[in-house]
CSV table of C-alpha atoms in Angstrom, one decimal:
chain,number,residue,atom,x,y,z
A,21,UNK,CA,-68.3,-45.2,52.1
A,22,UNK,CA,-69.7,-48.9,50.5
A,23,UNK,CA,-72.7,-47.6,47.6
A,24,UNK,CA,-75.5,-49.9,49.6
A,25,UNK,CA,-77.7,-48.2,46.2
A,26,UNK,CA,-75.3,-50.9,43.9
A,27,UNK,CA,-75.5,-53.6,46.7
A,28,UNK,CA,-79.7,-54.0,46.9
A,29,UNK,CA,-81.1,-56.7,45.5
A,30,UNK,CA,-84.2,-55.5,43.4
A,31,UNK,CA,-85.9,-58.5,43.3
A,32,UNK,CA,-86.2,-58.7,47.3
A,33,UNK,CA,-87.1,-55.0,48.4
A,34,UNK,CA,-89.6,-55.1,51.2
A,35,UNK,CA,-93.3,-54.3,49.9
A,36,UNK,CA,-94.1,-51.8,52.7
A,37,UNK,CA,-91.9,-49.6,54.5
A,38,UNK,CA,-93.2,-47.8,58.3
A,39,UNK,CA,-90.8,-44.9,59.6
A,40,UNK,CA,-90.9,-43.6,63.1
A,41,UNK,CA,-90.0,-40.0,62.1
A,42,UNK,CA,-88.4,-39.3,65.7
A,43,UNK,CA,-85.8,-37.0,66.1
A,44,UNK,CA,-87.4,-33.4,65.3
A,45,UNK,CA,-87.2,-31.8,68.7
A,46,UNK,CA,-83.7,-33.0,69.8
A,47,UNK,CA,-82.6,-32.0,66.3
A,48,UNK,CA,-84.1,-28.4,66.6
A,49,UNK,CA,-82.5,-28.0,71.0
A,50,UNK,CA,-79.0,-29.1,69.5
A,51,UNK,CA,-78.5,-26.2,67.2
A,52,UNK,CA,-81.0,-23.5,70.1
A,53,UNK,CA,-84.1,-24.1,67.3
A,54,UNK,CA,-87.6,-24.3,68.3
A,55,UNK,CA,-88.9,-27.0,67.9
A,56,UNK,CA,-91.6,-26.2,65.2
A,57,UNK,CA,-88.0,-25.9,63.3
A,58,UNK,CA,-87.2,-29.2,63.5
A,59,UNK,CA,-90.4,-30.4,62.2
A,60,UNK,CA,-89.9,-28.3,59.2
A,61,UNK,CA,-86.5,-29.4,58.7
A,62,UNK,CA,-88.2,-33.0,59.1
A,63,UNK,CA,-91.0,-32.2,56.5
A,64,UNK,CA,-88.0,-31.7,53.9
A,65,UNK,CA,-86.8,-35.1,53.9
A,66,UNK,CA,-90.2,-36.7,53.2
A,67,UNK,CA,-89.5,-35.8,49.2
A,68,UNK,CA,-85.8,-37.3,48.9
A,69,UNK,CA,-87.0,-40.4,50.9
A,70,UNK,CA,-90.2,-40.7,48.5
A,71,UNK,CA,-87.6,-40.3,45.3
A,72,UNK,CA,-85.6,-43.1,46.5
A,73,UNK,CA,-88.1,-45.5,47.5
A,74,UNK,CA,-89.8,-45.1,44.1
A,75,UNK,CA,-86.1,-45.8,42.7
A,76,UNK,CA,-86.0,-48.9,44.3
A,77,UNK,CA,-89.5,-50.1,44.2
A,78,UNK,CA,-91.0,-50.0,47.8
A,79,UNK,CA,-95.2,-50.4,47.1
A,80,UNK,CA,-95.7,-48.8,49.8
A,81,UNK,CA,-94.1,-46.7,53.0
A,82,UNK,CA,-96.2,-45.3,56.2
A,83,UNK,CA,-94.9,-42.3,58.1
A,84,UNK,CA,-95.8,-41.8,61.9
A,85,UNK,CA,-96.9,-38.1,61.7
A,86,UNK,CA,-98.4,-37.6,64.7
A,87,UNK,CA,-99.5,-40.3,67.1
A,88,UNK,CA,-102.8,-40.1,69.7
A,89,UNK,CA,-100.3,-39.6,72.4
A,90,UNK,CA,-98.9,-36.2,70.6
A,91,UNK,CA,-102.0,-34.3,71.8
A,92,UNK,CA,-100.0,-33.8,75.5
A,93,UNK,CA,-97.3,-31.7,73.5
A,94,UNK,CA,-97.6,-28.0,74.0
A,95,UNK,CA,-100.1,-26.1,72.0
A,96,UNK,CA,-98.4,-24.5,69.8
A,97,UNK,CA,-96.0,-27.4,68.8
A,98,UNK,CA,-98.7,-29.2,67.8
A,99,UNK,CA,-100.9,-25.9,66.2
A,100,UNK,CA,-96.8,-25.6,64.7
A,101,UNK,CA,-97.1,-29.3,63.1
A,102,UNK,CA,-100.4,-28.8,61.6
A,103,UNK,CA,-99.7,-25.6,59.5
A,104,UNK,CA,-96.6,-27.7,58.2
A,105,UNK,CA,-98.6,-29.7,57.3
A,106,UNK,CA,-100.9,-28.1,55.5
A,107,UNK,CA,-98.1,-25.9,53.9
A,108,UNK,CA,-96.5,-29.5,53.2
A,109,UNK,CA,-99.1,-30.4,50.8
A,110,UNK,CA,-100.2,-27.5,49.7
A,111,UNK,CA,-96.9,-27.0,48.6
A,112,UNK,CA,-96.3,-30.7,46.8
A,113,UNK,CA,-99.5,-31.9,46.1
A,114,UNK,CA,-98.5,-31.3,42.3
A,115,UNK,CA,-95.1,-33.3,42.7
A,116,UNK,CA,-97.2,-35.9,44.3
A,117,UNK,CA,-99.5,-36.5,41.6
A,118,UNK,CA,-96.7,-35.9,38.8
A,119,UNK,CA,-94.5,-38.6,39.9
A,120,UNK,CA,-97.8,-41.6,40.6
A,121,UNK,CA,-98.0,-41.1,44.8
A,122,UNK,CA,-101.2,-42.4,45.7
A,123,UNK,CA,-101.8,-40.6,49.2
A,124,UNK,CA,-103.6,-42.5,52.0
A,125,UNK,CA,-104.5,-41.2,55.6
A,126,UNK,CA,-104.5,-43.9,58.7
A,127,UNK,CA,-105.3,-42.4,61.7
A,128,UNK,CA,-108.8,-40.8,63.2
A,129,UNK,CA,-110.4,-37.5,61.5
A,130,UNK,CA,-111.2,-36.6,65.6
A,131,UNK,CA,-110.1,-33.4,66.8
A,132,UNK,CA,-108.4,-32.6,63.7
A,133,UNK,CA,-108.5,-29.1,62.5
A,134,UNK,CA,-111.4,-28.2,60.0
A,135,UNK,CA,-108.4,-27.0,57.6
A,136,UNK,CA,-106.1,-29.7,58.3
A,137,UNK,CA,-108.9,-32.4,57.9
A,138,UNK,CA,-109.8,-30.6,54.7
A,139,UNK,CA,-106.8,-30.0,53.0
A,140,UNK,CA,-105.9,-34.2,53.8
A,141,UNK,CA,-109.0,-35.3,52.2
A,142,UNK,CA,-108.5,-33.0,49.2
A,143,UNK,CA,-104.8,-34.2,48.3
A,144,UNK,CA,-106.1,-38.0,48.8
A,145,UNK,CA,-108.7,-37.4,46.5
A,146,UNK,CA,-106.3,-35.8,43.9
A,147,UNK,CA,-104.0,-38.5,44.2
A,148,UNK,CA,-107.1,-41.3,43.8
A,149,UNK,CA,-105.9,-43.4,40.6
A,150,UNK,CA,-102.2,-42.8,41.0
A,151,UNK,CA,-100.6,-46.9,41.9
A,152,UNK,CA,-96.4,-46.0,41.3
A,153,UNK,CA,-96.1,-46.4,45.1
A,154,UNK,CA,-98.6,-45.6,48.2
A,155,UNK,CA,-97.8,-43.1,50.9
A,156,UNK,CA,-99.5,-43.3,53.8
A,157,UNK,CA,-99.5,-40.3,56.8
A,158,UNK,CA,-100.2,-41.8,60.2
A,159,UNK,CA,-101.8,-38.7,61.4
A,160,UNK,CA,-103.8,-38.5,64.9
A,161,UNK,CA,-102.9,-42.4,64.8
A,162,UNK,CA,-103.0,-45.0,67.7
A,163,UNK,CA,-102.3,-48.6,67.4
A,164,UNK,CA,-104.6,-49.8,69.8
A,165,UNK,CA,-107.6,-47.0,69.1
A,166,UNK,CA,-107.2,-48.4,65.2
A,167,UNK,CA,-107.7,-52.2,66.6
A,168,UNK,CA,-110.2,-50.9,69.2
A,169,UNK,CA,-112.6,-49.3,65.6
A,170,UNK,CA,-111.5,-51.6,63.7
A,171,UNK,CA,-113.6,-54.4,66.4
A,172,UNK,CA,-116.1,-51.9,66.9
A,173,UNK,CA,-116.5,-51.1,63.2
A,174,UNK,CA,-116.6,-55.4,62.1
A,175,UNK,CA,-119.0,-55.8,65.5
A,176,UNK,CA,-121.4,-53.2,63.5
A,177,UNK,CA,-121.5,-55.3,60.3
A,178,UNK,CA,-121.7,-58.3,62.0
A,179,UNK,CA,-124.7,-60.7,61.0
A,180,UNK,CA,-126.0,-63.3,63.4
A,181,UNK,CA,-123.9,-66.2,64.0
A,182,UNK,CA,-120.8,-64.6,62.5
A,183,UNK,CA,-117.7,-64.7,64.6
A,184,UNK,CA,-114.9,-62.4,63.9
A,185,UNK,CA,-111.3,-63.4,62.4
A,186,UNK,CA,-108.0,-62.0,61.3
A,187,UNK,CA,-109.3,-61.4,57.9
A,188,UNK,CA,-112.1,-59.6,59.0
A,189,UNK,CA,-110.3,-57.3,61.3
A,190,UNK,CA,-107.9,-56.0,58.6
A,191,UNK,CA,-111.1,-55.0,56.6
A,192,UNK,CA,-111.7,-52.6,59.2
A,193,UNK,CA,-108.0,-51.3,60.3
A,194,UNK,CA,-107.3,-47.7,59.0
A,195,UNK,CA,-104.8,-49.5,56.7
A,196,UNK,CA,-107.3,-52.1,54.9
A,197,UNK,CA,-105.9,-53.1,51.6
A,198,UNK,CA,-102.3,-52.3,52.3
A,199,UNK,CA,-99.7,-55.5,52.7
A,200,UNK,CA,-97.9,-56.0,56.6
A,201,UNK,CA,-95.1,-54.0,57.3
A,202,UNK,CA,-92.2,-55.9,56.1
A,203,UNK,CA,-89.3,-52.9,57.2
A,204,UNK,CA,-89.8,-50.5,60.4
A,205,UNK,CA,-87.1,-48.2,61.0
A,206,UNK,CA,-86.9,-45.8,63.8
A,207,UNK,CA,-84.5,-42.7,64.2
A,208,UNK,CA,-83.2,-41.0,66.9
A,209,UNK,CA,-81.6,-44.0,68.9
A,210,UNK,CA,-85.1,-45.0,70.5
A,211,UNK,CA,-85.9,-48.6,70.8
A,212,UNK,CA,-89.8,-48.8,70.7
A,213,UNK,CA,-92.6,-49.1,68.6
A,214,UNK,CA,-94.9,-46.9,70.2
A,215,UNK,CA,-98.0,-47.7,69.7
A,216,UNK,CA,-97.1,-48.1,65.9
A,217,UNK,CA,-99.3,-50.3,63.5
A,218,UNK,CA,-100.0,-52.9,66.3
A,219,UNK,CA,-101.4,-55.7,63.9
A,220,UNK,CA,-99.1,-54.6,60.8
A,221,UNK,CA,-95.7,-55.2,62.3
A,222,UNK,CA,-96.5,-58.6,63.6
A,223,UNK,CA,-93.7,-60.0,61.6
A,224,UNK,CA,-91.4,-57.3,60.4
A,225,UNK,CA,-88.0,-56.8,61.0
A,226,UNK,CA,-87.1,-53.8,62.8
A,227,UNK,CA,-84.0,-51.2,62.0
A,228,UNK,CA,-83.2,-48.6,64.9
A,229,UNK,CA,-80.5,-46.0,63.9
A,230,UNK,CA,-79.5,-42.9,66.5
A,231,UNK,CA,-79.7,-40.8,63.0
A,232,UNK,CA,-82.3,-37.9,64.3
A,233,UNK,CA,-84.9,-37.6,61.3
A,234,UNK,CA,-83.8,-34.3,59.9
A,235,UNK,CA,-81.0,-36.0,59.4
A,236,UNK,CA,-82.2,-39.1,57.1
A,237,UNK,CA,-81.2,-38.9,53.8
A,238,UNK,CA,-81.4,-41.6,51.1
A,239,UNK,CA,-77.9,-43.1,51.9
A,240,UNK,CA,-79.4,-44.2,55.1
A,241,UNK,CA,-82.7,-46.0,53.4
A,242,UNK,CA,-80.3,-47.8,51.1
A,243,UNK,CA,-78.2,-49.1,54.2
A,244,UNK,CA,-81.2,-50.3,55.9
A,245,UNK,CA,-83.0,-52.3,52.9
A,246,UNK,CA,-79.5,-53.6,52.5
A,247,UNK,CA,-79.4,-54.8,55.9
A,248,UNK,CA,-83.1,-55.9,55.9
A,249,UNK,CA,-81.9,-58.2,52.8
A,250,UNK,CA,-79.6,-60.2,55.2
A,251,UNK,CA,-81.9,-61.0,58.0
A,252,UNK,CA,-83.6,-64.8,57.5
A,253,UNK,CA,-87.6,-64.1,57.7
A,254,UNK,CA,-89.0,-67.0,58.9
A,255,UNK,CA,-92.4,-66.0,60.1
A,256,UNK,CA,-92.4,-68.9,62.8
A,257,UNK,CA,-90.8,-72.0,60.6
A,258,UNK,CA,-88.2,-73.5,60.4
C-alpha cells in the first residue's frame, strides 16, 4: 500500500476541506444495525480525521451533519442523531479545546432542539480563541436557504443606493470569514453535492470515493489531498 502521508506536499495542502459524511445507513443495513448505529459508528471517525488534518495542516474542514432536507427521515433517526450529538460533544469538548479546535456552527438554529441548540452554542463558546484549525458542523444546513438569509440578511443592512456584490454576500453566509472550499470529498459512491455550500465550492475540486463513512480512516484523507495535489486549478485561466 503506497504511504500517500510521505507523498503530500506540505507546502500545497488545501486551506479548507468539506466532507459529505454519507454512508451511515447503508453501513449500519449491511451488518442488520439500525441505523442510529451507523451514525455512532460515523461520530467515531470525526476525532482520527481531525488528528490527521491537524497533522498536515488543513485551516479548516466542514462536515455535512445534517442537511435541511434530513427533517423527512423518520423520527427517531433524526431524535437518534441529535442525542449523538450531544453525547459527541459532551463527550470531547475537552479534547477539542486541548488540541486548538476552534468549533463553528453553519446552518439555521430553526427547529433545533432547546438541548441540542444549547449544548452547540456552549462548545463554540468554549472553543472561542482556539486558531490550530477550524471545524465547522453543517447542522440543519441548506445551500440555498444559507444564500436565500444571507440576501435577506445584506437586503436588511442595506443603505440607499447600495447594490449588492459577491463581497457583500459572503459577509452574510453562515460561513463568513472562512476561505472557499478548496477539497470536497463525498463517501459512499454518490456523485452529488447536495445542496452543499452552494457559493463555497464554486471552484473546488471534487473527490468521490464508494468508502461508506464509517469506514473513513486517515489513509483515505491522505490519498485524496494526494490526489487533489495533482489536479491543475485554474479557476477559469489559462
Amino acid at each position: 500500500m503506497k504511504d500517500y502521508a510521505s507523498l503530500i506536499d506540505r507546502e500545497r495542502v488545501p486551506r479548507h476541506v468539506a466532507i459529505i459524511m454519507d454512508g451511515n445507513g447503508r453501513w449500519a443495513k449491511k451488518r442488520s444495525l439500525p441505523r442510529v448505529e451507523g451514525h455512532r459508528r460515523g461520530a467515531q471517525v470525526i476525532e482520527s480525521l481531525m488528528d490527521a488534518a491537524i497533522e498536515l495542516g488543513i485551516g479548516v474542514v466542514s462536515l455535512y451533519a445534517f442537511s435541511t432536507e434530513n427533517w423527512s427521515r423518520p423520527k427517531d433517526e433524526i431524535a437518534g442523531i441529535w442525542r449523538l450529538l450531544e453525547i459527541f460533544f459532551e463527550a470531547n469538548i475537552e479534547k477539542i479545546r486541548g488540541k486548538g479546535v476552534l468549533l463553528r456552527h453553519s446552518g439555521s438554529m430553526r427547529h433545533l432542539p432547546a438541548s441540542t441548540r444549547r449544548i452547540i452554542e456552549d462548545s463554540v463558546g468554549q472553543t472561542r480563541g482556539n486558531g490550530v484549525i477550524t471545524l465547522n458542523f453543517c447542522l440543519n444546513y441548506g445551500g440555498r436557504q444559507e444564500l436565500l438569509d444571507a440576501v435577506n440578511g445584506w437586503a436588511a443592512s442595506r443603505r440607499p443606493g447600495d447594490r449588492i456584490t459577491g463581497r457583500a454576500l459572503e459577509r452574510h453566509l453562515y460561513t463568513a470569514g472562512l476561505p472557499d472550499v478548496d477539497l470536497l470529498i463525498r463517501t459512499s459512491g454518490e456523485h452529488r453535492i447536495s445542496n452543499f455550500l452552494l457559493w463555497q465550492v464554486a471552484y473546488a475540486e471534487m473527490i468521490f470515493t464508494r468508502v461508506l463513512w464509517p469506514d473513513f480512516k486517515p489513509r483515505h484523507l491522505y490519498r485524496m489531498i494526494y490526489e487533489y495535489q495533482q489536479r491543475d486549478r485554474r479557476f477559469g485561466g489559462l
